[in-house]
Amino acid sequence: MTSTDDHSQTPADAAARPQVIDLEAEDITPAEERAQAEEPHQAEAEDDPPASPQGGGRASWRWIAVAALAGLVAGGWFYRDILSTYLPSAAMAELEARLATLEAKTRTGEEQIQALGATLEKSSEALTGLEGAVKATAEGQTALRGEFDGQATRIAGVEQSVTEIKEQLNALAQAGSSTGSGVDSGALAALTARLTEIERQLADLKAGSGSGDGGAAAILRQALSDLRAKIAAGQAYGPELRRITALVPAAGGNMVLEAHAEKGIANGAGLAEELRALILGLPEAVAADEEQGGYWESFRGAITSIISIRDVGATDWRQLAGRCADQAAAGDLAGAVSLIDSAEGAAPAALAAWRERAGDRLKLEAALPELGAAVERTIAAMGEGL
């Protein structure tokens, strides 16, 4: 250690300033030992190669490649899940078009299968109806055969009776001529003429009751005529309708005819009587409010003797029912129904029920021409006309 003294300082300055000690260490190692200690460090420094500037560049290129690969993967995912919906490729668009075409063909095939199933169901129903028609025809033929047999038996019995009566008349005529008794020849001739007419009618019945289409046509004519007569009289017509539908399956299924076959519906005259019986049970007309005293009441009394005065919107149901009954009795049943339908307000329950019966009667009369046409077609197919 060394110390430095400044001789230029005065004794007063030296006393005022503190003494500074230089503590810097000095290497007192001999030069030979110092050289030997530095030689290993220099050898290690010579053994380490200098850092190459290319090492850091290779690492950066690896990271760039990894980042590029990750970007490609992320871009593909983004395109597939998001952009492909808005920007499809040509192959994707073609594939979608093919899928749409395939779906349309599949849907068309399903519709065709459903239509085929509906057609099969309708065909099955038609076959069921055809089987029922065949069964009804067979039953009709059986009934027709029974009708033929019964009619032939009845005709044979009548023929036998006619023959016996004819023989008795001949014997009576011979006895009168031989004995000279007072037998009326005019009465005898009249009886003989009537007997001849009966024989002619029997011959016609035998010609029309033979087996085959001629007998069926005769039965159809008679059944249709009887049915029309019973409907006109307002009577039940069930047996006649069943006989017709057994021979003419196309005439079956008429709901109007079948609904009233067992009870029938009254004709216009019968419905008129029914309505007249209901008149007293209908509500009376609501009269206009009367004013007390004065010339108005006397004037009103004179007017009401000629016309009826009622409130606007009110209907005299008794008077209306009487008019409807008159029209029904005259044969204008449609006009009677129209009067009730055009009346103001709701008709009373009894009158409404009568109107329904009158409407059913009109429907029944309208269904008769259709039934007659079906019977005519069947008879025409047999080779005969009405």
PDB file of N, CA and C in Angstrom, residues 313-315 320 334-347:
ATOM      1  N   GLY A 313    -140.314  -7.667 -39.036  1.00  0.00           N
ATOM      2  CA  GLY A 313    -139.441  -8.760 -38.616  1.00  0.00           C
ATOM      3  C   GLY A 313    -140.166  -9.902 -37.955  1.00  0.00           C
ATOM      4  N   ALA A 314    -141.447  -9.745 -37.598  1.00  0.00           N
ATOM      5  CA  ALA A 314    -142.226 -10.820 -36.990  1.00  0.00           C
ATOM      6  C   ALA A 314    -142.945 -11.594 -38.085  1.00  0.00           C
ATOM      7  N   THR A 315    -143.150 -12.889 -37.863  1.00  0.00           N
ATOM      8  CA  THR A 315    -143.804 -13.767 -38.839  1.00  0.00           C
ATOM      9  C   THR A 315    -145.016 -14.410 -38.194  1.00  0.00           C
ATOM     10  N   LEU A 320    -148.641 -18.628 -42.132  1.00  0.00           N
ATOM     11  CA  LEU A 320    -147.678 -19.201 -43.071  1.00  0.00           C
ATOM     12  C   LEU A 320    -147.884 -20.707 -43.214  1.00  0.00           C
ATOM     13  N   ALA A 334    -142.575 -28.022 -53.324  1.00  0.00           N
ATOM     14  CA  ALA A 334    -141.368 -27.186 -53.362  1.00  0.00           C
ATOM     15  C   ALA A 334    -141.694 -25.742 -53.002  1.00  0.00           C
ATOM     16  N   GLY A 335    -142.857 -25.243 -53.446  1.00  0.00           N
ATOM     17  CA  GLY A 335    -143.259 -23.886 -53.089  1.00  0.00           C
ATOM     18  C   GLY A 335    -143.508 -23.741 -51.604  1.00  0.00           C
ATOM     19  N   ALA A 336    -144.087 -24.764 -50.971  1.00  0.00           N
ATOM     20  CA  ALA A 336    -144.318 -24.716 -49.527  1.00  0.00           C
ATOM     21  C   ALA A 336    -142.997 -24.657 -48.767  1.00  0.00           C
ATOM     22  N   VAL A 337    -142.034 -25.448 -49.198  1.00  0.00           N
ATOM     23  CA  VAL A 337    -140.719 -25.420 -48.551  1.00  0.00           C
ATOM     24  C   VAL A 337    -140.058 -24.065 -48.739  1.00  0.00           C
ATOM     25  N   SER A 338    -140.210 -23.482 -49.925  1.00  0.00           N
ATOM     26  CA  SER A 338    -139.615 -22.172 -50.186  1.00  0.00           C
ATOM     27  C   SER A 338    -140.234 -21.090 -49.307  1.00  0.00           C
ATOM     28  N   LEU A 339    -141.525 -21.181 -49.031  1.00  0.00           N
ATOM     29  CA  LEU A 339    -142.165 -20.205 -48.145  1.00  0.00           C
ATOM     30  C   LEU A 339    -141.552 -20.236 -46.748  1.00  0.00           C
ATOM     31  N   ILE A 340    -141.323 -21.429 -46.243  1.00  0.00           N
ATOM     32  CA  ILE A 340    -140.744 -21.545 -44.897  1.00  0.00           C
ATOM     33  C   ILE A 340    -139.312 -21.033 -44.888  1.00  0.00           C
ATOM     34  N   ASP A 341    -138.553 -21.346 -45.923  1.00  0.00           N
ATOM     35  CA  ASP A 341    -137.151 -20.925 -45.963  1.00  0.00           C
ATOM     36  C   ASP A 341    -137.012 -19.413 -46.089  1.00  0.00           C
ATOM     37  N   SER A 342    -137.944 -18.771 -46.753  1.00  0.00           N
ATOM     38  CA  SER A 342    -137.846 -17.322 -46.961  1.00  0.00           C
ATOM     39  C   SER A 342    -138.491 -16.511 -45.844  1.00  0.00           C
ATOM     40  N   ALA A 343    -139.094 -17.164 -44.854  1.00  0.00           N
ATOM     41  CA  ALA A 343    -139.744 -16.435 -43.763  1.00  0.00           C
ATOM     42  C   ALA A 343    -138.699 -15.785 -42.866  1.00  0.00           C
ATOM     43  N   GLU A 344    -139.084 -14.685 -42.227  1.00  0.00           N
ATOM     44  CA  GLU A 344    -138.191 -13.978 -41.322  1.00  0.00           C
ATOM     45  C   GLU A 344    -138.167 -14.673 -39.967  1.00  0.00           C
ATOM     46  N   GLY A 345    -136.980 -14.824 -39.422  1.00  0.00           N
ATOM     47  CA  GLY A 345    -136.840 -15.453 -38.118  1.00  0.00           C
ATOM     48  C   GLY A 345    -136.746 -16.963 -38.220  1.00  0.00           C
ATOM     49  N   ALA A 346    -136.416 -17.583 -37.091  1.00  0.00           N
ATOM     50  CA  ALA A 346    -136.279 -19.042 -37.034  1.00  0.00           C
ATOM     51  C   ALA A 346    -137.651 -19.680 -36.890  1.00  0.00           C
ATOM     52  N   ALA A 347    -137.905 -20.700 -37.707  1.00  0.00           N
ATOM     53  CA  ALA A 347    -139.198 -21.383 -37.671  1.00  0.00           C
ATOM     54  C   ALA A 347    -139.339 -22.166 -36.372  1.00  0.00           C
TER      55      ALA A 347
END
